[in-house]
């Protein structure tokens, strides 16, 4: 989901504070990589989860047992927690408890759990339960699902939310394998970022195994009334019964995408590639949980127009899940590589015309962001986060500037050489984490072959550590967008909507069209536009572009539609611009708050915190 100078490793120690735990001795909490864990001392290597999901109490409870490696003979294991209730901790299967301390809570980071261990301790078992403040867990009432009969639960662990449902070393630099047993009410299915059942079990007990080591942000659980449809031997979709056939049709190209990706950058290493379509409150387009991508139902548009998100999540199976950003400041190593890879898949599957339109729309979003804050280091590739919450929306640089940087390298060295370089990169660093510094030195050695002049010539330091877009950025081009602009100009000059040449336009073309009719539009022209093209029933992205026009032009007949959209859709990227636009005027702010009061209970915490800030929400 969703950046400098060359920094010494010490800078990553974001804070050192002494926390006193009420009644107990002080816990010294050291925060590195947004985590209290100290993997250089004691590292967890494998986890066994035994969990019970209680929809009545909205609590996940059970045990997390860790195999640990004590590298320094330390006497404490540090885990991250966020609003967890820790019941007891035992070592190596003993019945006797060991002592532990929970430090005070810090905003963003939660509380450190310091567990007393022995130098020879091999296994630590924590019994715990979640609380109502579990930021990474979304409990949905039946009415918030498509079927309306059963409750639903999903987790979102990226970036540092895993600690709100599993005590763990919540640090992208630590990888673990895991197994799990999860008990859910009969009639519901449990699925994880692991090997999954394809059918419901009679007793509501599900077992999982994830033999490839993953960072904690890829821990994931979903529970609901879902069914499976296979697309191939290794690809398929899970969704609520009323949605599953539509989803299988929409994502029918998953196997083809996987084959193309393998042709470009080597074998898919996670065995299974499935997608689960979640209820609409899911805050992201997709989340690349290994073996089981989580996706918003907005992608099921009925015309395969939004499947680039599936290509994106698939691409993360290489960039992100296999070679992982070492810190959240290196997020572009996940997202820039993935956006580049996604567009290469889209190009192979649907042609250069399609991938160039995606690149142009992405660039436009990024340029808008630069225009707002030209000097912000949030528009650098490496974003020096310090203690900032990585779950704040970080903007487009990791994605779009990252994409353009890789495209620049491709254009300089040619596809064949660049692809060989990327394949080697994925193979060399498979199942490891990567920092920006380490990548740049690999790049210098392997692609630049030690030629220091190329660093200057390509302005690599500017790309990575400075704000904005360097002047040697590649420019995506699309003839199709030029044709769209001609039609938009004609309409602005007064040509009736019904006479425009819009046959076979893709959703990208419609979004571009709507962004180009940028001037006050009278109510009757808004009405005739919608009468001609029916934006109200377009896919979720085109509809959002239309609703932006509705807000800009205070087109009241569509306010009902706006409200329905904002209450139904929880994907942050879709709703944020609408709230932002509304908040620009007093009337708009009033309307936004009125709608948000209804919408907020259905949103996930990451969307809530973004919209709370836009609307200065105090409840
Ligand atoms: Zn991504």
XYZ file of C-alpha atoms and ligand atoms in Angstrom:
620
model
C 0.000 0.000 0.000
C 0.749 2.896 -0.243
C 11.919 8.183 0.915
C 17.484 11.747 0.848
C 20.573 11.901 1.982
C 22.560 8.790 2.671
C 21.699 8.030 6.241
C 23.763 6.106 8.688
C 22.081 3.102 10.212
C 21.885 4.904 13.550
C 19.311 7.298 12.144
C 16.822 4.482 12.013
C 16.729 4.480 15.786
C 13.804 6.820 15.859
C 13.373 7.180 19.570
C 14.771 5.922 22.790
C 12.541 6.374 25.739
C 12.241 4.956 29.195
C 8.742 3.837 29.908
C 7.499 2.995 33.297
C 4.959 0.280 33.638
C 2.480 0.876 36.388
C 3.535 -1.061 39.437
C 6.399 -2.849 37.709
C 9.975 -1.978 36.957
C 10.743 0.288 34.017
C 10.813 -1.088 30.493
C 13.400 0.548 28.294
C 11.834 0.867 24.896
C 13.931 1.352 21.854
C 12.154 1.980 18.582
C 13.842 0.960 15.386
C 12.073 0.519 12.059
C 8.811 1.478 13.751
C 9.175 -1.505 16.063
C 10.163 -2.221 19.662
C 11.563 -5.624 18.690
C 15.303 -6.100 18.864
C 15.935 -8.755 16.253
C 19.679 -8.268 16.508
C 19.456 -9.735 20.004
C 16.622 -12.252 19.857
C 14.749 -13.012 16.665
C 11.547 -14.987 16.100
C 11.830 -17.480 13.245
C 8.563 -19.419 13.227
C 5.129 -18.950 14.755
C 2.228 -21.213 15.594
C -1.081 -19.421 16.050
C -4.075 -21.058 17.720
C -6.937 -18.593 17.541
C -10.608 -18.381 18.266
C -12.725 -15.810 16.431
C -15.699 -14.662 18.510
C -18.116 -12.518 16.518
C -20.437 -11.905 19.479
C -17.714 -10.264 21.574
C -15.735 -9.090 18.533
C -12.587 -10.588 19.990
C -9.803 -12.757 18.592
C -8.203 -14.775 21.379
C -5.707 -17.588 21.703
C -1.989 -18.196 21.658
C 0.983 -17.241 19.525
C 3.946 -19.566 20.066
C 7.297 -18.464 18.658
C 10.473 -20.360 17.939
C 13.257 -17.956 18.765
C 16.957 -17.616 18.115
C 18.869 -15.883 20.860
C 21.904 -14.342 19.171
C 23.462 -12.591 22.135
C 22.407 -14.533 25.215
C 19.870 -11.787 25.980
C 17.422 -12.237 28.850
C 14.421 -10.575 27.172
C 12.370 -11.069 24.050
C 10.699 -7.843 22.831
C 7.450 -7.998 20.906
C 5.219 -5.235 19.555
C 1.647 -4.943 20.745
C -1.184 -2.511 20.102
C -4.143 -2.600 22.493
C -3.684 -6.319 23.155
C -4.589 -7.916 26.463
C -1.756 -10.265 27.427
C -3.015 -13.104 29.626
C 0.071 -15.233 30.295
C 3.422 -16.184 28.834
C 5.196 -19.537 29.104
C 8.540 -20.858 27.862
C 9.440 -24.131 26.132
C 6.103 -25.805 26.868
C 6.378 -25.314 30.659
C 3.162 -24.955 32.599
C 4.744 -22.344 34.830
C 4.470 -18.753 33.667
C 7.402 -16.488 32.980
C 7.285 -12.827 33.930
C 6.633 -10.106 31.382
C 6.102 -6.357 31.316
C 4.043 -4.173 29.043
C 5.531 -0.715 28.611
C 3.371 2.382 28.383
C 1.638 3.076 25.146
C 3.107 5.502 22.620
C 1.036 6.920 19.780
C 1.752 5.125 16.501
C 3.836 2.344 18.087
C 1.658 0.831 20.811
C 3.229 -0.932 23.775
C 6.387 -3.028 23.960
C 5.979 -6.472 25.498
C 9.199 -7.464 27.268
C 9.277 -11.173 28.133
C 11.843 -12.698 30.491
C 13.615 -15.595 28.789
C 16.636 -17.786 29.543
C 19.679 -17.867 27.273
C 18.694 -21.420 26.222
C 14.955 -20.706 25.713
C 13.784 -22.047 22.364
C 10.058 -21.357 22.401
C 7.886 -18.560 23.831
C 4.116 -18.863 24.003
C 1.914 -15.800 24.539
C -1.730 -16.149 25.452
C -3.632 -13.000 24.520
C -6.775 -11.406 23.195
C -7.614 -8.432 21.039
C -9.595 -5.440 22.292
C -12.046 -3.004 20.739
C -9.096 -0.799 19.681
C -7.547 -3.358 17.338
C -6.641 -1.034 14.469
C -5.828 -3.817 12.012
C -9.070 -5.732 12.482
C -12.377 -4.861 10.885
C -15.514 -6.533 12.228
C -18.488 -6.180 9.928
C -22.120 -6.712 10.795
C -24.177 -8.812 8.360
C -25.740 -5.648 6.955
C -22.276 -4.448 5.850
C -21.752 -7.481 3.605
C -23.080 -8.239 0.116
C -25.152 -11.209 1.338
C -26.481 -9.416 4.417
C -26.843 -12.638 6.476
C -23.467 -13.359 8.070
C -20.867 -11.218 9.797
C -17.432 -10.760 8.240
C -13.963 -10.142 9.574
C -10.795 -9.116 7.799
C -7.419 -7.872 8.926
C -5.089 -5.343 7.307
C -1.584 -5.593 8.787
C 0.428 -3.265 6.551
C 2.203 -1.251 7.628
C 2.408 -1.691 11.415
C -1.025 -2.982 12.319
C -0.251 -6.703 12.705
C 0.653 -5.918 16.320
C -2.997 -5.085 16.977
C -4.076 -8.700 16.439
C -0.902 -10.755 16.969
C 1.909 -9.875 19.381
C 4.952 -10.081 17.102
C 8.216 -8.550 15.941
C 6.339 -6.141 13.722
C 9.288 -5.043 11.651
C 9.623 -5.478 7.881
C 13.227 -6.562 8.407
C 12.166 -9.745 10.282
C 10.726 -12.781 8.468
C 8.916 -15.766 9.946
C 7.267 -18.924 8.700
C 3.961 -19.771 10.331
C 1.310 -22.384 10.931
C -2.109 -21.685 12.362
C -5.301 -23.251 13.587
C -8.330 -20.966 13.602
C -11.754 -21.701 15.102
C -14.705 -19.832 13.614
C -18.492 -20.224 13.888
C -19.802 -23.088 11.774
C -21.029 -21.873 8.400
C -18.162 -19.431 7.937
C -14.794 -19.955 6.276
C -11.451 -18.778 7.626
C -8.676 -17.865 5.176
C -5.141 -16.640 5.758
C -2.055 -15.522 3.849
C -1.108 -19.209 3.740
C -2.302 -22.555 2.347
C -6.100 -22.370 2.363
C -9.061 -24.734 2.339
C -11.247 -24.542 -0.735
C -14.380 -25.689 1.018
C -16.087 -25.036 4.293
C -15.311 -27.472 7.130
C -18.135 -28.952 9.205
C -16.661 -27.948 12.581
C -15.431 -24.433 11.786
C -11.788 -25.367 12.388
C -9.235 -24.414 9.723
C -5.548 -25.213 9.532
C -2.929 -23.209 7.710
C 0.683 -23.372 6.764
C 2.983 -20.694 5.338
C 6.318 -22.417 4.734
C 7.974 -19.429 3.038
C 9.257 -16.813 5.496
C 7.292 -13.551 5.408
C 7.457 -10.198 7.197
C 4.698 -9.537 9.768
C 2.871 -7.002 7.591
C 1.835 -9.917 5.376
C 0.005 -11.755 8.171
C -3.642 -11.801 7.209
C -6.938 -13.370 8.213
C -10.412 -13.161 6.691
C -13.545 -14.891 7.993
C -16.899 -14.867 6.283
C -19.469 -16.659 4.212
C -17.365 -17.191 1.081
C -17.045 -19.731 -1.700
C -14.164 -20.646 -3.984
C -14.028 -20.747 -7.782
C -10.894 -22.085 -9.441
C -9.572 -20.269 -12.511
C -6.643 -22.664 -13.001
C -4.746 -25.223 -10.914
C -3.075 -22.465 -8.930
C -5.341 -19.424 -9.354
C -8.862 -18.753 -8.142
C -11.176 -16.435 -6.271
C -13.013 -16.453 -2.966
C -16.039 -14.217 -2.535
C -19.463 -14.106 -0.980
C -21.816 -16.514 -2.800
C -23.689 -13.744 -4.640
C -20.427 -12.281 -5.937
C -18.183 -15.256 -6.602
C -19.134 -16.033 -10.203
C -18.908 -12.389 -11.219
C -15.487 -12.180 -9.548
C -14.268 -15.332 -11.317
C -15.307 -13.825 -14.659
C -13.700 -10.477 -13.857
C -10.372 -12.025 -12.870
C -10.308 -14.773 -15.493
C -6.888 -13.562 -16.708
C -5.132 -14.337 -13.405
C -3.405 -17.466 -14.688
C -2.319 -15.715 -17.887
C -0.974 -12.820 -15.817
C 0.990 -15.206 -13.624
C 2.506 -16.955 -16.649
C 3.522 -13.652 -18.220
C 5.044 -12.456 -14.957
C 7.043 -15.681 -14.696
C 8.257 -15.293 -18.261
C 9.620 -11.875 -17.389
C 11.103 -12.275 -13.920
C 11.322 -15.953 -12.996
C 9.170 -18.493 -11.144
C 6.208 -17.623 -8.954
C 7.439 -18.894 -5.583
C 4.263 -18.967 -3.512
C 2.546 -21.980 -5.131
C -1.016 -20.634 -5.056
C -2.271 -17.239 -6.263
C -5.838 -16.578 -5.130
C -7.855 -13.434 -4.566
C -10.541 -12.846 -1.951
C -13.094 -10.170 -2.744
C -13.920 -8.404 0.529
C -16.885 -6.234 1.475
C -16.673 -2.607 0.235
C -15.252 -1.141 3.467
C -11.807 -2.591 2.651
C -9.571 0.501 2.684
C -7.285 -0.427 -0.219
C -7.673 -1.470 -3.845
C -5.805 -4.629 -3.053
C -3.396 -5.972 -0.469
C -0.743 -8.413 -1.583
C -1.123 -10.951 1.207
C 0.904 -13.924 -0.050
C -1.123 -16.708 -1.707
C -4.299 -14.713 -1.073
C -4.578 -11.139 -2.302
C -7.285 -9.142 -0.497
C -9.312 -7.002 -2.909
C -12.021 -4.370 -2.883
C -15.275 -5.380 -4.638
C -14.979 -2.162 -6.681
C -12.599 -4.136 -8.909
C -15.496 -6.357 -9.939
C -16.697 -3.754 -12.443
C -18.297 -6.133 -14.932
C -15.947 -5.257 -17.794
C -12.454 -6.207 -16.533
C -11.561 -2.518 -16.638
C -9.896 -2.441 -13.214
C -7.841 -5.633 -13.289
C -4.566 -3.721 -13.270
C -4.883 -3.879 -9.479
C -4.760 -7.681 -9.686
C -1.638 -7.430 -11.872
C -0.229 -5.063 -9.240
C -0.838 -7.421 -6.317
C 0.547 -10.327 -8.334
C 3.699 -8.339 -9.104
C 4.192 -7.899 -5.348
C 4.852 -11.642 -5.231
C 8.305 -10.593 -6.492
C 8.758 -6.981 -5.410
C 7.635 -6.689 -1.807
C 6.819 -10.193 -0.701
C 10.004 -11.785 -2.036
C 12.400 -8.831 -1.831
C 10.982 -6.651 0.936
C 11.501 -3.017 1.889
C 13.839 -3.071 4.883
C 12.175 -0.042 6.511
C 9.001 1.879 5.701
C 11.145 4.738 4.403
C 12.217 2.339 1.637
C 8.594 1.752 0.624
C 9.380 2.674 -3.008
C 11.366 -0.558 -3.288
C 8.040 -2.346 -2.839
C 5.717 -0.008 -4.689
C 7.817 1.525 -7.475
C 9.086 -1.872 -8.627
C 5.581 -3.267 -8.395
C 4.013 -0.426 -10.383
C 6.677 -0.902 -13.075
C 6.118 -4.667 -13.118
C 2.318 -4.234 -13.102
C 2.472 -2.041 -16.232
C 4.736 -4.526 -17.991
C 2.149 -7.249 -17.308
C -0.667 -4.970 -18.511
C 1.294 -4.136 -21.644
C 1.845 -7.817 -22.463
C -1.790 -8.640 -21.823
C -3.677 -5.667 -23.270
C -1.129 -3.672 -25.288
C 1.069 -0.612 -24.808
C -1.900 1.731 -25.342
C -3.484 0.531 -22.113
C -0.336 0.601 -19.962
C 0.584 4.081 -21.233
C -2.816 5.423 -20.225
C -2.319 4.000 -16.728
C 1.134 5.601 -16.599
C -0.257 8.965 -17.692
C -3.032 8.929 -15.120
C -0.497 7.979 -12.446
C 1.879 10.748 -13.477
C -0.931 13.276 -13.349
C -1.770 12.323 -9.768
C 1.889 12.620 -8.813
C 2.310 16.010 -10.525
C -0.727 17.311 -8.689
C 0.921 16.301 -5.443
C 4.211 17.996 -6.345
C 2.331 21.180 -7.245
C 0.733 21.223 -3.785
C 4.014 20.936 -1.886
C 6.982 21.293 -4.217
C 9.625 20.982 -1.506
C 8.151 18.113 0.447
C 10.446 15.133 0.834
C 7.314 13.036 0.568
C 7.927 13.409 -3.174
C 11.413 11.887 -2.887
C 11.777 8.147 -3.421
C 13.319 7.588 -0.013
C 10.968 9.264 2.483
C 12.675 10.001 5.809
C 9.787 8.979 8.039
C 11.415 9.194 11.429
C 8.602 8.603 13.912
C 5.836 9.384 11.489
C 3.103 6.811 11.177
C 3.727 4.774 8.011
C -0.009 4.114 7.837
C -0.645 7.755 7.022
C -1.178 8.036 3.318
C 2.286 8.622 1.919
C 1.237 9.775 -1.501
C 2.273 8.810 -5.005
C 6.055 9.076 -5.044
C 6.788 5.477 -4.007
C 4.498 4.296 -6.804
C 4.734 6.747 -9.679
C 8.177 8.274 -9.198
C 9.466 4.769 -8.482
C 7.874 3.570 -11.719
C 9.390 6.401 -13.749
C 12.830 5.814 -12.235
C 12.807 2.165 -13.277
C 11.494 3.141 -16.702
C 14.389 5.565 -17.017
C 16.799 2.697 -16.326
C 14.972 0.520 -18.835
C 15.166 3.216 -21.516
C 18.879 3.778 -20.832
C 19.920 0.116 -20.953
C 17.229 -1.469 -23.116
C 14.601 -3.945 -22.025
C 16.616 -7.083 -22.419
C 19.435 -5.956 -20.209
C 17.189 -4.303 -17.683
C 14.941 -7.368 -17.375
C 17.983 -9.585 -16.862
C 19.130 -7.194 -14.141
C 15.742 -7.287 -12.386
C 15.528 -11.075 -12.587
C 18.979 -11.340 -11.031
C 17.951 -8.871 -8.328
C 14.849 -10.892 -7.387
C 16.829 -14.133 -7.316
C 19.787 -12.769 -5.391
C 17.709 -11.195 -2.646
C 14.752 -13.617 -2.533
C 13.211 -13.828 0.960
C 15.400 -10.984 2.201
C 14.851 -7.347 2.987
C 16.402 -4.529 1.024
C 17.230 -0.925 1.855
C 17.609 1.960 -0.570
C 21.342 2.181 0.093
C 21.853 -1.499 -0.519
C 19.829 -1.310 -3.738
C 21.813 1.645 -5.041
C 25.094 -0.136 -4.452
C 23.730 -3.244 -6.236
C 22.553 -1.014 -9.090
C 25.962 0.622 -9.423
C 27.741 -2.695 -9.479
C 25.395 -4.783 -11.592
C 23.721 -2.434 -14.052
C 26.119 0.509 -14.168
C 29.089 -1.889 -14.024
C 30.942 0.416 -11.698
C 30.671 3.406 -14.043
C 30.275 6.279 -11.569
C 29.506 8.744 -14.367
C 26.128 7.100 -14.962
C 25.058 8.038 -11.434
C 25.464 11.722 -12.336
C 24.209 11.403 -15.867
C 20.960 9.791 -14.695
C 20.735 12.057 -11.623
C 20.218 9.037 -9.393
C 20.757 10.961 -6.157
C 18.173 13.571 -7.187
C 15.643 10.881 -7.971
C 16.118 9.149 -4.670
C 16.799 11.858 -2.127
C 15.292 15.072 -3.524
C 11.742 16.365 -3.790
C 9.937 16.548 -7.119
C 10.515 15.043 -10.530
C 13.968 15.387 -12.174
C 13.976 16.859 -15.699
C 15.150 13.595 -17.249
C 11.929 11.801 -16.257
C 10.440 9.652 -19.042
C 7.164 10.985 -20.448
C 4.445 8.406 -21.076
C 2.490 9.077 -24.276
C -0.951 8.126 -25.439
C -2.642 8.911 -28.758
C -5.873 7.764 -27.259
C -5.731 10.506 -24.632
C -5.098 13.098 -27.335
C -8.316 12.032 -29.037
C -10.148 12.244 -25.710
C -8.852 15.780 -25.188
C -10.212 16.826 -28.576
C -13.660 15.552 -27.603
C -13.480 17.282 -24.208
C -12.532 20.572 -25.900
C -15.451 20.207 -28.325
C -17.872 19.630 -25.466
C -16.533 22.619 -23.532
C -17.167 24.735 -26.640
C -20.789 23.647 -26.646
C -21.050 20.472 -28.729
C -23.864 18.314 -27.299
C -22.706 15.267 -25.325
C -24.684 12.924 -27.539
C -22.600 13.985 -30.566
C -19.190 13.245 -29.054
C -17.131 10.363 -30.442
C -16.743 8.143 -27.388
C -17.278 4.668 -28.816
C -15.382 1.909 -26.974
C -13.778 4.241 -24.516
C -12.061 2.527 -21.606
C -12.464 3.658 -18.033
C -9.058 5.372 -18.308
C -10.376 7.432 -21.229
C -13.508 8.385 -19.328
C -11.484 9.472 -16.310
C -9.273 11.556 -18.553
C -12.278 13.122 -20.253
C -13.839 14.141 -16.950
C -10.567 15.625 -15.729
C -10.359 17.732 -18.904
C -13.718 19.463 -18.665
C -12.353 21.658 -15.978
C -14.500 24.791 -15.751
C -17.804 25.750 -14.168
C -20.537 23.643 -15.713
C -24.188 24.700 -15.570
C -26.674 22.311 -14.007
C -28.476 21.563 -17.265
C -25.191 20.624 -18.972
C -24.279 18.340 -16.036
C -27.679 16.711 -16.455
C -27.270 16.215 -20.203
C -23.762 14.824 -19.697
C -24.988 12.222 -17.252
C -28.023 11.470 -19.381
C -25.727 10.721 -22.337
C -23.088 8.658 -20.517
C -24.687 7.432 -17.289
C -21.649 7.966 -15.053
C -23.756 7.025 -12.078
C -23.580 3.378 -13.120
C -19.958 3.397 -14.306
C -17.188 1.565 -12.450
C -16.105 2.953 -9.070
C -13.164 4.942 -10.481
C -15.074 6.648 -13.283
C -17.930 7.325 -10.910
C -15.494 9.020 -8.546
C -14.254 11.301 -11.374
C -17.886 12.188 -12.076
C -18.627 12.857 -8.402
C -15.676 15.255 -8.264
C -17.406 17.249 -11.021
C -20.636 17.040 -9.028
C -18.924 18.621 -6.009
C -17.008 21.242 -8.005
C -20.173 22.398 -9.702
C -22.486 22.008 -6.693
C -24.727 19.806 -8.806
C -27.345 19.024 -6.180
C -29.407 16.430 -8.112
C -26.450 14.024 -7.657
C -25.890 14.635 -3.935
C -27.903 11.533 -3.106
C -25.629 9.498 -5.339
C -22.592 11.079 -3.686
C -23.857 10.091 -0.268
C -24.625 6.524 -1.330
C -21.127 6.212 -2.797
C -19.338 7.532 0.281
C -21.346 5.355 2.631
C -20.784 2.209 0.545
C -17.155 2.577 -0.517
C -14.390 2.531 2.092
C -11.368 2.443 -0.212
C -9.260 5.376 0.948
C -7.877 6.281 -2.457
C -11.409 6.645 -3.829
C -13.056 8.572 -0.992
C -10.208 10.863 0.095
C -10.355 13.227 -2.933
C -14.120 13.558 -2.572
C -13.894 14.579 1.084
C -10.953 16.874 0.291
C -12.926 18.595 -2.457
C -15.986 18.945 -0.232
C -13.889 20.424 2.580
C -12.808 23.336 0.349
C -16.076 25.218 0.893
C -18.263 25.843 3.960
C -21.350 24.242 2.405
C -19.248 21.324 1.228
C -17.778 20.837 4.690
C -21.249 20.811 6.183
C -22.419 18.196 3.690
C -19.246 16.124 4.103
C -19.659 15.952 7.865
C -23.286 14.996 7.558
C -22.434 12.141 5.195
C -19.371 11.089 7.179
C -21.403 10.642 10.330
C -23.222 7.845 8.509
C -20.230 6.464 6.637
C -17.599 6.439 9.374
C -18.777 3.365 11.340
C -18.353 1.257 8.203
C -14.810 2.444 7.371
C -11.578 0.727 8.322
C -9.305 2.601 10.747
C -6.818 3.674 8.050
C -9.563 5.406 6.084
C -11.065 6.833 9.285
C -7.795 8.450 10.347
C -7.318 10.059 6.927
C -10.874 11.410 6.695
C -10.923 12.505 10.374
C -7.969 14.761 9.559
C -9.569 16.206 6.410
C -12.843 17.020 8.174
C -11.203 17.949 11.510
C -13.586 15.389 12.967
C -14.208 15.435 16.674
C -17.109 12.984 16.765
Zn 1.338 -2.082 -3.979
